[in-house]
PDB file of C-alpha atoms in Angstrom:
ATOM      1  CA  UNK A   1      43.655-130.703  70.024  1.00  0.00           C
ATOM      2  CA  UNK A   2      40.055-132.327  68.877  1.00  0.00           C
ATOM      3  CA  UNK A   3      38.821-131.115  71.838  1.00  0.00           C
ATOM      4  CA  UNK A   4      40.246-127.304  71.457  1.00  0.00           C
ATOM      5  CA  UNK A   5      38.858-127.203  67.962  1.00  0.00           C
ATOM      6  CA  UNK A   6      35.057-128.733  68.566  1.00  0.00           C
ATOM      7  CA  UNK A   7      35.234-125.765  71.438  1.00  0.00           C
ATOM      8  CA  UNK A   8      36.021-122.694  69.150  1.00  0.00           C
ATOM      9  CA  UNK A   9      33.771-124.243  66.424  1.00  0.00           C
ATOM     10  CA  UNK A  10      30.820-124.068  68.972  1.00  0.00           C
ATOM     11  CA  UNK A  11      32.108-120.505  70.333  1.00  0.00           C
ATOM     12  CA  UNK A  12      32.226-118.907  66.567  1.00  0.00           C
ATOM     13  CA  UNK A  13      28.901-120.799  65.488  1.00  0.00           C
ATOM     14  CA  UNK A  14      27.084-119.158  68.564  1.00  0.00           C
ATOM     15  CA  UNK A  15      27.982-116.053  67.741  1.00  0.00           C
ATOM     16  CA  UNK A  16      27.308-116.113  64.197  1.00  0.00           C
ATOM     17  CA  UNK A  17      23.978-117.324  64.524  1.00  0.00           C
ATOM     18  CA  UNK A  18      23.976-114.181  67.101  1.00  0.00           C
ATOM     19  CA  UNK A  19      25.446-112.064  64.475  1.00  0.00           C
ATOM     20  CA  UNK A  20      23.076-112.761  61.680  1.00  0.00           C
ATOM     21  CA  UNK A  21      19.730-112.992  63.508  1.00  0.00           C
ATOM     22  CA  UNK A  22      19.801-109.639  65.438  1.00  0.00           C
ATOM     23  CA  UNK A  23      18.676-107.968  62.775  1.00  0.00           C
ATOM     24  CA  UNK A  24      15.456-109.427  62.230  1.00  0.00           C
ATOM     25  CA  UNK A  25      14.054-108.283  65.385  1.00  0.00           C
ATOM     26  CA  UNK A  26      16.032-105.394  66.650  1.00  0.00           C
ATOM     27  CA  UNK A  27      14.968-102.198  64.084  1.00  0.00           C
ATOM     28  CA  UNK A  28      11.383-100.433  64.461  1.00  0.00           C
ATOM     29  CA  UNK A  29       8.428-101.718  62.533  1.00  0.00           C
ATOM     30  CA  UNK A  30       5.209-101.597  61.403  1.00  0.00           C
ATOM     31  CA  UNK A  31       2.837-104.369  61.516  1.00  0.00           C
ATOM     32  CA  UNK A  32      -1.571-104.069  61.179  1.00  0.00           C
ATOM     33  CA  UNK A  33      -3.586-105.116  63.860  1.00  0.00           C
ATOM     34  CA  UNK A  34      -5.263-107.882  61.845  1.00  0.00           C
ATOM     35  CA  UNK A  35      -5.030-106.581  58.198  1.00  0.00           C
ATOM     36  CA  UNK A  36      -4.429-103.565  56.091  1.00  0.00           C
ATOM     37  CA  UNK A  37      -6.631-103.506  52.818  1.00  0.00           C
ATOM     38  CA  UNK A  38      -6.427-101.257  50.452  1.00  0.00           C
ATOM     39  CA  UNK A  39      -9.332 -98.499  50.470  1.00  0.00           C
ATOM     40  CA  UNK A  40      -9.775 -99.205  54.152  1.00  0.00           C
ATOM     41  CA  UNK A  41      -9.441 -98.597  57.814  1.00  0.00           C
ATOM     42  CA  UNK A  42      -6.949-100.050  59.804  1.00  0.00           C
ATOM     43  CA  UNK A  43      -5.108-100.133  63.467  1.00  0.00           C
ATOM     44  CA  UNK A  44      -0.950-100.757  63.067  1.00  0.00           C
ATOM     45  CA  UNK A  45       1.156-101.409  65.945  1.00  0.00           C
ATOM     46  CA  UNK A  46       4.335 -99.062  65.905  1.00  0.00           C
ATOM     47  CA  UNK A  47       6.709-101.912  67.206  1.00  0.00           C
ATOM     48  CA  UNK A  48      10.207-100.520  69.218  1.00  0.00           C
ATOM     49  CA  UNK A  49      12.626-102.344  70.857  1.00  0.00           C
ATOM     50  CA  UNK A  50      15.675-100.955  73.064  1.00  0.00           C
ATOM     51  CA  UNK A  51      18.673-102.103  71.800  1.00  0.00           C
ATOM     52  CA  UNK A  52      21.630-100.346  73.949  1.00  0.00           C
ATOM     53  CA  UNK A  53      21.850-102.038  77.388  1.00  0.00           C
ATOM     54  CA  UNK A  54      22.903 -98.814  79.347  1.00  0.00           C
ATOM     55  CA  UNK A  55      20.228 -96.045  77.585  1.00  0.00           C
ATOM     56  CA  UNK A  56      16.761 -95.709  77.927  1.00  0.00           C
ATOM     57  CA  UNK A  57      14.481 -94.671  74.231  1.00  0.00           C
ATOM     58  CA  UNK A  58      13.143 -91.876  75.385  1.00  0.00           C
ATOM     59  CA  UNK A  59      11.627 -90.631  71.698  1.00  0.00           C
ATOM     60  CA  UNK A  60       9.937 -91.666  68.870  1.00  0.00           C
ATOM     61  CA  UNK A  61       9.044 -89.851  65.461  1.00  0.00           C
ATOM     62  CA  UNK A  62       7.521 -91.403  62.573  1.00  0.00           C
ATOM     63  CA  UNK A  63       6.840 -89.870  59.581  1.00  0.00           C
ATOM     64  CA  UNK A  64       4.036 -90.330  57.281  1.00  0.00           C
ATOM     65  CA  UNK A  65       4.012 -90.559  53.978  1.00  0.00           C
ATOM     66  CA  UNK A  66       3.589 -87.530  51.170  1.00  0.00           C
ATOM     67  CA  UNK A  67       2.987 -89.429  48.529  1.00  0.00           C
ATOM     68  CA  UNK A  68       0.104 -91.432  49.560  1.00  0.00           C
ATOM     69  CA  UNK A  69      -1.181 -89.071  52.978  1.00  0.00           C
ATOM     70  CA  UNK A  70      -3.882 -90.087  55.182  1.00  0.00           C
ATOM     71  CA  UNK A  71      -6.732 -88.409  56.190  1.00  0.00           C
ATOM     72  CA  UNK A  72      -7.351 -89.647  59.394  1.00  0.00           C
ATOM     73  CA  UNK A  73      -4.369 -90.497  61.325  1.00  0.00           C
ATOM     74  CA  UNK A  74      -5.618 -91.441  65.273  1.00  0.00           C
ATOM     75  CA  UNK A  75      -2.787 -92.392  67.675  1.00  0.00           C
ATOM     76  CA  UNK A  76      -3.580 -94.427  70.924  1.00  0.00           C
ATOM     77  CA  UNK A  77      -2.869 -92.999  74.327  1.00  0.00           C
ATOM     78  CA  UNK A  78       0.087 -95.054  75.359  1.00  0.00           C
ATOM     79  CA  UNK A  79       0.511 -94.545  79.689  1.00  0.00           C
ATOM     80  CA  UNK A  80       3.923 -92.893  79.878  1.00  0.00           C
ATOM     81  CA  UNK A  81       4.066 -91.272  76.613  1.00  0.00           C
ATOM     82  CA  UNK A  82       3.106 -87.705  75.278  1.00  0.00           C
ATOM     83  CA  UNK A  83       2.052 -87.512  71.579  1.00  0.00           C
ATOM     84  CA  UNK A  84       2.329 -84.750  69.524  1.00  0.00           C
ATOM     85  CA  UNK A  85       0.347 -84.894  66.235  1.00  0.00           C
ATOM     86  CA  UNK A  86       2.000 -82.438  63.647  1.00  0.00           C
ATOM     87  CA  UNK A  87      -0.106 -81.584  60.218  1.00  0.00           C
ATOM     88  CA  UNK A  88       1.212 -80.147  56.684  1.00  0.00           C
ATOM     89  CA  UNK A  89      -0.521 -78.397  54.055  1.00  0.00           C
ATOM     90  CA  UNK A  90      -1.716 -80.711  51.272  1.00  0.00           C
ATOM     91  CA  UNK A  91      -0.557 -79.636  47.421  1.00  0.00           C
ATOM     92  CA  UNK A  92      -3.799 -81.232  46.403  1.00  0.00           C
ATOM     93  CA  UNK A  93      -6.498 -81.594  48.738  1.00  0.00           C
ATOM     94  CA  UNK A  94      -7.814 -85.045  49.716  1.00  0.00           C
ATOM     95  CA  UNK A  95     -11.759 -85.784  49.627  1.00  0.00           C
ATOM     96  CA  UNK A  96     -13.321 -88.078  52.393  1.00  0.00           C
ATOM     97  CA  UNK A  97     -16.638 -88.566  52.930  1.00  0.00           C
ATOM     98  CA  UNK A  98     -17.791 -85.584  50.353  1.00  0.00           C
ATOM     99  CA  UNK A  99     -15.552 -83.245  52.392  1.00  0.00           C
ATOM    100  CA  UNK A 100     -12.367 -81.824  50.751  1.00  0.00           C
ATOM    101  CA  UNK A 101      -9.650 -82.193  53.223  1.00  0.00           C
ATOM    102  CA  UNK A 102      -6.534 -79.470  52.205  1.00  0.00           C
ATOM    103  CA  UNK A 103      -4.082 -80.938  54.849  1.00  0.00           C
ATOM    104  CA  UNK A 104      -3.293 -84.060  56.805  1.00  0.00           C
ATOM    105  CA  UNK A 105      -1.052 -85.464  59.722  1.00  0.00           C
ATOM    106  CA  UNK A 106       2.828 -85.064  58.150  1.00  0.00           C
ATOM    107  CA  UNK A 107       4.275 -86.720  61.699  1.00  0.00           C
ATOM    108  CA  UNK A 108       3.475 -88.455  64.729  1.00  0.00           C
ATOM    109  CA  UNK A 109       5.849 -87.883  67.814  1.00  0.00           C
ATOM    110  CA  UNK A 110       5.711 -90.018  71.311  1.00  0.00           C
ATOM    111  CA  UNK A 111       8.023 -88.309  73.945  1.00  0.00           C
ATOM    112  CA  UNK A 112       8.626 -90.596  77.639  1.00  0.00           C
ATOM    113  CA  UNK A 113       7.107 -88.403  80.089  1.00  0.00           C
ATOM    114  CA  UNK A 114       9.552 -88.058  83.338  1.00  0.00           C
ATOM    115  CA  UNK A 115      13.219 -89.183  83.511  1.00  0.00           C
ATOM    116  CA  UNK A 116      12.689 -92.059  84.440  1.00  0.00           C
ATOM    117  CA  UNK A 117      10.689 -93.745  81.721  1.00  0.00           C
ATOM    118  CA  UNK A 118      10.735 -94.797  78.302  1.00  0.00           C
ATOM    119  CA  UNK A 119      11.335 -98.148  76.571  1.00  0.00           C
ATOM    120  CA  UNK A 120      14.048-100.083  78.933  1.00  0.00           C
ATOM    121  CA  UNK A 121      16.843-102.256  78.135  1.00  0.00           C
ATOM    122  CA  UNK A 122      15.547-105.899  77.656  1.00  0.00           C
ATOM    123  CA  UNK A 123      12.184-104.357  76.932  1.00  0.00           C
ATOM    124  CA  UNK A 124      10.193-103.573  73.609  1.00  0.00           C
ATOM    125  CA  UNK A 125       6.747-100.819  73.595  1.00  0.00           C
ATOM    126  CA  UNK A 126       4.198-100.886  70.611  1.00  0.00           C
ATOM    127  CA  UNK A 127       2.697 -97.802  69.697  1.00  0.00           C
ATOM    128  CA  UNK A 128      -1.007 -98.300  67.957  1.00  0.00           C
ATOM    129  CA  UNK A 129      -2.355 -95.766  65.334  1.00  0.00           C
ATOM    130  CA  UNK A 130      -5.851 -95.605  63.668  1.00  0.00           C
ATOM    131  CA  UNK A 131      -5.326 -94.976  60.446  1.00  0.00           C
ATOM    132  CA  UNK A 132      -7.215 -94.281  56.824  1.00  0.00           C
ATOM    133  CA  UNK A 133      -8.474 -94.274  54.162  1.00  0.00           C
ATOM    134  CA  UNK A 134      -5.443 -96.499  52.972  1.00  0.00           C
ATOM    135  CA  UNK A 135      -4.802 -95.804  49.427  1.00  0.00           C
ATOM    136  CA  UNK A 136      -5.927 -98.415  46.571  1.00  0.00           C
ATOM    137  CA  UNK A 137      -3.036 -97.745  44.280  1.00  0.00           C
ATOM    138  CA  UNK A 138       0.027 -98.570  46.214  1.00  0.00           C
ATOM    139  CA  UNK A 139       0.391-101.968  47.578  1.00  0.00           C
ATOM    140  CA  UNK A 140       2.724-100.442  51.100  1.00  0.00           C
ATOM    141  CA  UNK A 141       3.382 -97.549  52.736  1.00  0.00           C
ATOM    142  CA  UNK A 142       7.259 -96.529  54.506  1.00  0.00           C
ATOM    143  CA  UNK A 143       7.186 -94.769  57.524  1.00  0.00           C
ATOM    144  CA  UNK A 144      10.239 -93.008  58.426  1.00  0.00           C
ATOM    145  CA  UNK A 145      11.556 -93.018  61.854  1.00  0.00           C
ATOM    146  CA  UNK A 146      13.606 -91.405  64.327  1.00  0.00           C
ATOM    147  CA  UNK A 147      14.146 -93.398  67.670  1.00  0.00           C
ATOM    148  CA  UNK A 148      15.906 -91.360  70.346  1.00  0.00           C
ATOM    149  CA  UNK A 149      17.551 -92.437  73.904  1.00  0.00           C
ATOM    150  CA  UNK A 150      18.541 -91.243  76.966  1.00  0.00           C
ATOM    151  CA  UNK A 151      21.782 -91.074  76.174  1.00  0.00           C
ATOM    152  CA  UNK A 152      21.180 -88.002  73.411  1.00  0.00           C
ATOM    153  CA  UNK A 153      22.124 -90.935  70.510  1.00  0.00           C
ATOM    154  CA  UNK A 154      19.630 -90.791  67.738  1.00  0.00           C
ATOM    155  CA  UNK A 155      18.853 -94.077  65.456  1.00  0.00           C
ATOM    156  CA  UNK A 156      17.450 -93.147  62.170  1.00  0.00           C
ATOM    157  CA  UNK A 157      15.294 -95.938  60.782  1.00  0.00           C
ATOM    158  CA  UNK A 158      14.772 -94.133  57.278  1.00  0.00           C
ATOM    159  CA  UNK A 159      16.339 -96.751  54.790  1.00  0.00           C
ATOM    160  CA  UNK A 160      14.010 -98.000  52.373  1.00  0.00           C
ATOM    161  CA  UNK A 161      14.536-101.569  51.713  1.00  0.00           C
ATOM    162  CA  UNK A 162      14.583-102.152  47.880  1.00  0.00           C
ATOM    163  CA  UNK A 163      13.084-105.533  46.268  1.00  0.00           C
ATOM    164  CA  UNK A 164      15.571-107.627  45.389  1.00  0.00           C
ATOM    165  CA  UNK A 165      18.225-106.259  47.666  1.00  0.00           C
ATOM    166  CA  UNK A 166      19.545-107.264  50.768  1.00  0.00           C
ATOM    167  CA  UNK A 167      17.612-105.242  53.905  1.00  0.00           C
ATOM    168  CA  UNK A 168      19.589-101.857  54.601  1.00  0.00           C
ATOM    169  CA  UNK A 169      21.033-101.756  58.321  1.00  0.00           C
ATOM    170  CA  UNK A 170      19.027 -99.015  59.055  1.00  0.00           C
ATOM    171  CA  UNK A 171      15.243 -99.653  57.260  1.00  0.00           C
ATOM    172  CA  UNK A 172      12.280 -97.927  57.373  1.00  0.00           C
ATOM    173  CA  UNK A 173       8.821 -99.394  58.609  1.00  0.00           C
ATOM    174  CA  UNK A 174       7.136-100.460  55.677  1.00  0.00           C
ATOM    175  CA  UNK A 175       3.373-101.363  55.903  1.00  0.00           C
ATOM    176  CA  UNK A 176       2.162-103.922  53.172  1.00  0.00           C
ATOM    177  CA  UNK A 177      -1.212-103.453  52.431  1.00  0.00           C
ATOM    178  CA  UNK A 178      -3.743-106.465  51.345  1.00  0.00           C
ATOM    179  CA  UNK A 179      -6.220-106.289  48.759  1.00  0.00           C
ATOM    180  CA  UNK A 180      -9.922-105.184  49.349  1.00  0.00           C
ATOM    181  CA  UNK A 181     -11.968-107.873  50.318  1.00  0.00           C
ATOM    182  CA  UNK A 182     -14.891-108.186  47.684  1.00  0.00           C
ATOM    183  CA  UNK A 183     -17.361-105.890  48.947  1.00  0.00           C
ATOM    184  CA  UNK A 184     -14.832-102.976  48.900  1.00  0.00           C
ATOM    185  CA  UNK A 185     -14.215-103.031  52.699  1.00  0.00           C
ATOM    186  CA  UNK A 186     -11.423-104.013  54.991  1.00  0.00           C
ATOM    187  CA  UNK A 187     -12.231-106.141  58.244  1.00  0.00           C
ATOM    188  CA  UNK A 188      -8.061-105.828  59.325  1.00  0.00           C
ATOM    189  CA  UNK A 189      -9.231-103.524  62.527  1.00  0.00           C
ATOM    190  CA  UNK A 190     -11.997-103.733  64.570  1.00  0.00           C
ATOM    191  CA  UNK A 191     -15.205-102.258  63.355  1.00  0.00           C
ATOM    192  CA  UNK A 192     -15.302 -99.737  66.388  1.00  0.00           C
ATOM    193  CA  UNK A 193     -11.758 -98.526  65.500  1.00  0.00           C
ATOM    194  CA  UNK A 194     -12.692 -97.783  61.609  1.00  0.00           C
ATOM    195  CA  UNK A 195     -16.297 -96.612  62.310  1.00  0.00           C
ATOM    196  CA  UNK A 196     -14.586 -94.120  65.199  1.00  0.00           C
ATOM    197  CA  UNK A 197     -12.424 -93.266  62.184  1.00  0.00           C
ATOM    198  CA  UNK A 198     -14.915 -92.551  59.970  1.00  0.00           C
ATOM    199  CA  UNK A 199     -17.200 -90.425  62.142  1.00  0.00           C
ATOM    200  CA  UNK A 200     -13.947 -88.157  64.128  1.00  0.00           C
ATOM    201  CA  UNK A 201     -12.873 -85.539  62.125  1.00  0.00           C
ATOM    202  CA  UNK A 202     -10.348 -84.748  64.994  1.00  0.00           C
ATOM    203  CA  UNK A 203      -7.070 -86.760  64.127  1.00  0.00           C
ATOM    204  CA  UNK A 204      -4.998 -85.021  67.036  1.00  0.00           C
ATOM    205  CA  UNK A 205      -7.146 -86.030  69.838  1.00  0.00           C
ATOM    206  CA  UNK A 206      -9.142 -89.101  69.542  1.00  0.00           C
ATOM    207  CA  UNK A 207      -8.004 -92.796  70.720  1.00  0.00           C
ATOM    208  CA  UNK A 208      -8.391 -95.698  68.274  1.00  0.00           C
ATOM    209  CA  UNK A 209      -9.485 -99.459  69.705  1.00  0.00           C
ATOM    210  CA  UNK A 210      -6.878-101.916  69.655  1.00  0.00           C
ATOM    211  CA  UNK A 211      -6.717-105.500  70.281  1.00  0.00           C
ATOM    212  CA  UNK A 212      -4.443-106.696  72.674  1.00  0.00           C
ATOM    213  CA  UNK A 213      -3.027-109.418  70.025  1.00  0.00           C
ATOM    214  CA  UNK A 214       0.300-110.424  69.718  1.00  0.00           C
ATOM    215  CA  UNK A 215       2.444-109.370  66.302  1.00  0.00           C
ATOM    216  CA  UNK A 216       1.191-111.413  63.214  1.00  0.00           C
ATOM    217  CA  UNK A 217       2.576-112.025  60.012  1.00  0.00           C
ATOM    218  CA  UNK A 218       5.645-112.345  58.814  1.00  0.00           C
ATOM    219  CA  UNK A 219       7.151-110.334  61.263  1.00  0.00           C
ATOM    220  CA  UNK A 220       5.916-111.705  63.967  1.00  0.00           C
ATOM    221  CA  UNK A 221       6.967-115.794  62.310  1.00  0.00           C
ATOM    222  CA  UNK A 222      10.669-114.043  61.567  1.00  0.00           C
ATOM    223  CA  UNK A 223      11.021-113.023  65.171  1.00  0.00           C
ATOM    224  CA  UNK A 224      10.544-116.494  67.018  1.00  0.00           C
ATOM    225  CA  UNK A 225      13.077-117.790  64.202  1.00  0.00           C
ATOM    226  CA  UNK A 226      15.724-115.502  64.904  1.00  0.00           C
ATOM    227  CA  UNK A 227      15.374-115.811  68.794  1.00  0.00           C
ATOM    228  CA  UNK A 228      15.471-119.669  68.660  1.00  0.00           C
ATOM    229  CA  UNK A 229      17.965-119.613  66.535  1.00  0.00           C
ATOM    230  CA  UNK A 230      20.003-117.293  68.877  1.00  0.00           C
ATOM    231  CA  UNK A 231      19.212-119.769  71.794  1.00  0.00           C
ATOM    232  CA  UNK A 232      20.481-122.830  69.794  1.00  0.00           C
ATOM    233  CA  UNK A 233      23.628-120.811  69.070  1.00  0.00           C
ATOM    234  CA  UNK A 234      24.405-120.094  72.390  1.00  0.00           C
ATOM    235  CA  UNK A 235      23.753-123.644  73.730  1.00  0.00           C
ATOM    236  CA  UNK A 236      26.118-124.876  71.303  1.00  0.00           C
ATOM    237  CA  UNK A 237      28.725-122.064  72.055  1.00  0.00           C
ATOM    238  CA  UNK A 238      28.325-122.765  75.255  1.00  0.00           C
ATOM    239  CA  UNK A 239      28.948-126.675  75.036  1.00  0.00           C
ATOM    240  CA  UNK A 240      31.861-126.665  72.970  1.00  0.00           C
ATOM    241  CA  UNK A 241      33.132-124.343  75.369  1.00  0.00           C
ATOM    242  CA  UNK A 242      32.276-126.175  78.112  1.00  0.00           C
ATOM    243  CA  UNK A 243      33.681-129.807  76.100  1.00  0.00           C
ATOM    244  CA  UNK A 244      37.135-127.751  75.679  1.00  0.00           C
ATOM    245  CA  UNK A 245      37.822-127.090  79.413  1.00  0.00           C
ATOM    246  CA  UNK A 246      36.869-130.503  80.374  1.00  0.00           C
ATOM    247  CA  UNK A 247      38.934-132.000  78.153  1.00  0.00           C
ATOM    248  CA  UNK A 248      41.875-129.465  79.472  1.00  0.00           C
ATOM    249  CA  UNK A 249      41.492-130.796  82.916  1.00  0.00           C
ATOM    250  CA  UNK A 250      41.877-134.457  82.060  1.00  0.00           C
ATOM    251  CA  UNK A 251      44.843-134.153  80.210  1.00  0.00           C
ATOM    252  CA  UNK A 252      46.500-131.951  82.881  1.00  0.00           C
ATOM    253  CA  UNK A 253      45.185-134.789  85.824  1.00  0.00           C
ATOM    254  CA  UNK A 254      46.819-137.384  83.642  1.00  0.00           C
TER     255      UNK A 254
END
């Protein structure tokens, strides 16, 4: 009977711990490429994992803010992947290096090129943008996003998580943004990525310079939690499990 009990305990535990770290790793984010400051250039990482095991994600949209739009939005070619760069009339035009800009980049769309690729099961694809000047009078940014598989199923990561409130099932990307260093300038993305920024008017078809770094922050900390923790569960599913049988046999042998 002890032995019956210790294995459900271990089964349940395993997958609660299953249950309750998924989350923390399996929506699309946003994370900088070193840091985002406010007034400044930056490079941020479009993070997407696959979560179905029989569908490829063949499609993803992000949109970018209205309320705080960019002027230079600069995605990264990413091998496999078409991007479409879509722009929108401003209501009041932007001004960037003494130049009044009247409209800026509304949405960002990277579509699997060929039927046979896309983000995987069991696999994960970042997608870097250049991006600036970041506003000074907001402290993030939410990026809403459509992910799309093979399968025709759409996953719409448009949520916005509220302080103080548990996270929505379905959240939005939300950039945090650091305050300006004290000479006024960000040093979150390489200096080639926010002078190439700076001097490329062209926001539909210019690359930005990325690092090759794995995710930092917070993110990147809650991640590794929720993955060991997964692990431990099933190890201890698994043993109890494994306990329970045992125990079976030796009773019926005696």
């Amino acid at each position: 009977m002890k032995a019956s009990r210790i294995a459900a305990v271990g089964a349940v535990a395993g997958v609660a711990v299953l249950t309750l770290s998924a989350p923390a790793f399996a929506h699309v984010s946003v994370q900088p490429e070193g840091e985002a400051a406010k007034g400044g250039y930056a490079v941020v990482d479009f993070k997407v994992p696959n979560e179905r095991d029989n569908a490829s994600t063949t499609k993803l949209e992000v949109t970018f803010p209205t309320d705080h739009p960019l002027a230079s939005v600069m995605p990264q070619p990413v091998d496999g992947w078409d991007i479409k760069v879509t722009k929108s009339k401003l209501d009041k035009p932007l001004e960037m290096h003494g130049k009044k800009i009247d409209e800026a980049v509304t949405k960002v769309t990277w579509t699997a090129d060929g039927d046979d690729a896309g983000i995987r099961p069991g696999f994960f694809q970042k997608f870097p943008v250049s991006v600036g000047t970041l506003p000074e009078d907001a402290d993030e940014l939410v990026f809403k996003a459509l992910q799309t598989y093979s399968n025709k199923e759409v996953v719409r990561w448009i949520e916005v998580p509220q302080e103080g409130q548990e996270e929505p099932d379905f959240p939005a990307p939300v950039l945090t943004l650091a305050e300006a260093s004290a000479d006024g300038h960000s040093h979150g993305a390489s200096d080639g990525a926010a002078e190439d920024a700076k001097s490329d008017g062209n926001t539909e078809n210019a690359s930005a310079e990325t690092t090759a770094a794995a995710d930092s922050g917070d993110a990147g900390g809650t991640d590794t939690t929720a993955r060991v923790l997964g692990i431990v569960g099933i190890v201890v599913g698994a043993a109890g499990v494994a306990y329970g049988v045992l125990a079976g046999r030796r009773r019926a042998d005696a």
